[in-house]
Coordinates of C-alpha atoms and ligand atoms in Angstrom, one line a residue:
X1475 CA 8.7 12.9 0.4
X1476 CA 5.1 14.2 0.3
X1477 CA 2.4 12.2 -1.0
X1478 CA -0.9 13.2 -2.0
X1479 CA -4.2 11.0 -2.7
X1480 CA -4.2 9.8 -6.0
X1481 CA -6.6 7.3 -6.0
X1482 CA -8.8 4.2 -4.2
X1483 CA -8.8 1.0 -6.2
X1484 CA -12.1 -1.4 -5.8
X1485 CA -12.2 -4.6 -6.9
X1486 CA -15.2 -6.1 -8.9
X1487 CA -17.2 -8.9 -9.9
X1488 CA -18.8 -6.9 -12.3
X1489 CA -18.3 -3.7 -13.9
X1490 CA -21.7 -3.1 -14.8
X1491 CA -23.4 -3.8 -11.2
X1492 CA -21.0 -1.7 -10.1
X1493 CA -21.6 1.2 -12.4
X1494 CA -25.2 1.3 -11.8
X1495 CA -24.1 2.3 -8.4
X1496 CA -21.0 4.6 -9.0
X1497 CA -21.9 6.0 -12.4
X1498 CA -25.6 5.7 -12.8
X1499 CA -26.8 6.2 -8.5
X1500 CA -23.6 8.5 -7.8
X1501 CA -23.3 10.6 -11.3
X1502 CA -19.7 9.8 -10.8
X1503 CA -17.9 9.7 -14.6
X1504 CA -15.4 7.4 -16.3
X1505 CA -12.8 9.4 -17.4
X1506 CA -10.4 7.0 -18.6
X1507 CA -10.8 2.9 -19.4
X1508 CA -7.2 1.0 -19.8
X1509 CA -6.2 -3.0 -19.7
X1510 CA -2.9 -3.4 -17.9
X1511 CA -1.2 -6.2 -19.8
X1512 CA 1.5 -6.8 -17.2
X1513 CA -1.0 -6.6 -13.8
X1514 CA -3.8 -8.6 -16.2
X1515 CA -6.4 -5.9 -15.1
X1516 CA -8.8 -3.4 -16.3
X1517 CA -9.3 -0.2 -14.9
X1518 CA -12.0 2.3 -15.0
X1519 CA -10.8 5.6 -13.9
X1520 CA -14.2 8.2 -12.1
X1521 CA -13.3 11.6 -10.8
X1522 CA -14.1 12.1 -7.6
X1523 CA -12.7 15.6 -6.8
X1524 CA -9.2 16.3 -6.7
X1525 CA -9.0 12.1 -6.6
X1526 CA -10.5 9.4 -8.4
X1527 CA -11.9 5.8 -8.3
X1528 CA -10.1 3.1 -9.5
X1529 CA -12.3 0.0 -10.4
X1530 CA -10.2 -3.0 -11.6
X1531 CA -11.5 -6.1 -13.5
X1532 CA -9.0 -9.0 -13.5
X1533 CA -8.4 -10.4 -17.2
X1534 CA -6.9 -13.3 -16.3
X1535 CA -6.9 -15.8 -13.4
X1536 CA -3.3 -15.4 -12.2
X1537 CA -4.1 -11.6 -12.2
X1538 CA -3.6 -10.2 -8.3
X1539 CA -7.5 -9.3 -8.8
X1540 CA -9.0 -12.6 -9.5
X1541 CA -6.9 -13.6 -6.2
X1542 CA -8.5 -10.9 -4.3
X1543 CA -11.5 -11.3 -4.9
X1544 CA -11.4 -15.1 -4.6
X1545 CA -9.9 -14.5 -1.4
X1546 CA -12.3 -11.4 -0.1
X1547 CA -15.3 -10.7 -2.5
X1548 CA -15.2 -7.5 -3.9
X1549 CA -14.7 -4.4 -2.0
X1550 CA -11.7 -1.7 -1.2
X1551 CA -8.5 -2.9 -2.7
X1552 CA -5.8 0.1 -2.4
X1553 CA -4.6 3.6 -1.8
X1554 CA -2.8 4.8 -4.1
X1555 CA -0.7 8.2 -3.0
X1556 CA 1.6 9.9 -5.7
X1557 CA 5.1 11.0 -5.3
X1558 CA 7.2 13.1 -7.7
X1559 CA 10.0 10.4 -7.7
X1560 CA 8.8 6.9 -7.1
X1561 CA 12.9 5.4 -7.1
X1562 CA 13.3 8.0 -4.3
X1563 CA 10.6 7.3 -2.3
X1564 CA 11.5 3.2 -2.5
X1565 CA 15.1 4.3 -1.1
X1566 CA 13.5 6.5 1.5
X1567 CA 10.9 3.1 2.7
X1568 CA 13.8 0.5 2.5
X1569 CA 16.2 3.2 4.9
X1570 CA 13.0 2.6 7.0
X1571 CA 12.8 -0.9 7.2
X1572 CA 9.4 -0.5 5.7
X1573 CA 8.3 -4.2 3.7
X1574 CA 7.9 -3.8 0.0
X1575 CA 6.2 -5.7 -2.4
X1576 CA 7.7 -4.7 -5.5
X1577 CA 11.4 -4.0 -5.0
X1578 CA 11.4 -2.0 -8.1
X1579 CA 9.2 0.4 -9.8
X1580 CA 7.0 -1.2 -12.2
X1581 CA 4.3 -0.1 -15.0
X1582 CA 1.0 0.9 -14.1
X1583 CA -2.2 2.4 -16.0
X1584 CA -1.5 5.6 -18.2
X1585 CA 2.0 5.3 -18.4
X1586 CA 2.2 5.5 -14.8
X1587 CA 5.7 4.0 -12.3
X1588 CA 4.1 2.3 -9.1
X1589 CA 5.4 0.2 -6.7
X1590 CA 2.9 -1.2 -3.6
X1591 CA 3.5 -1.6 0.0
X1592 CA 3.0 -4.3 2.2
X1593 CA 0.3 -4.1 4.5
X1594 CA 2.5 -5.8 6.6
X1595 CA 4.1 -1.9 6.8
X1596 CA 1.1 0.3 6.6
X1597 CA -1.6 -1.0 9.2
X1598 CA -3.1 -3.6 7.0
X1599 CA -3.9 -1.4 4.2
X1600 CA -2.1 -2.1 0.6
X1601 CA -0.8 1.2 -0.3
X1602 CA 0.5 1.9 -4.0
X1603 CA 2.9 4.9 -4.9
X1604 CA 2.8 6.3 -8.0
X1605 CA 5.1 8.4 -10.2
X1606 CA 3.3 10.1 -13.2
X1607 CA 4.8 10.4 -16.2
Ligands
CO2708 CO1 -4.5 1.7 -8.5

């Protein structure tokens, strides 16, 4: 498998504190805005290079977002690396004995097959893998 840096995801509080910094202090760009019905989050895509930020709003209280930053404040969340084939690379963790979060590939922003994980796994850092469409 050979992954490649995708993207960081950051949790906020709030977007716009947070693009007076990225956007406004940086010059950074949002290239693409999406809600995430099934992860109850919205993200805010900036290039940064070959890779982008991810910053993620939670829409709802049960979202994994509202946990975090309940939990932690906001701040780094994940790494996201892409693969070509997300089912393969699951096969390839669980050969491995590496701890999964999601035991199947689920929907992510822009139409996107992800699956995170654990930290447990990676050094204490949630990793997601992504498959593009
Ligand atoms: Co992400």
């Amino acid at each position: 498998m050979r992954a490649v840096l995708d993207h960081i995801g950051i949790a906020v509080n709030d977007l716009q504190s947070a693009l007076a910094f990225y956007r406004d202090a940086l010059g950074l760009e949002i290239e693409a805005s999406e809600e995430v019905v099934s992860q109850h989050v919205r993200t805010h895509f900036l290039a940064v290079g070959a890779a982008r930020l991810e910053l993620l709003e939670a829409t709802a209280p049960e979202s994994a977002i509202a946990k975090y930053l309940e939990k932690r404040g906001p701040g780094l969340h994940h790494i996201t690396l892409r693969v070509a084939d997300v089912r393969a690379a699951v096969a390839e963790l669980k050969t491995r004995g590496v701890k999964l979060i999601d035991d199947d590939p689920r929907p992510g922003a822009e139409g996107s097959l992800i699956v995170f994980v654990h930290p447990a796994s990676t050094g204490g850092v949630l990793i997601e893998l992504k498959q593009n469409p």
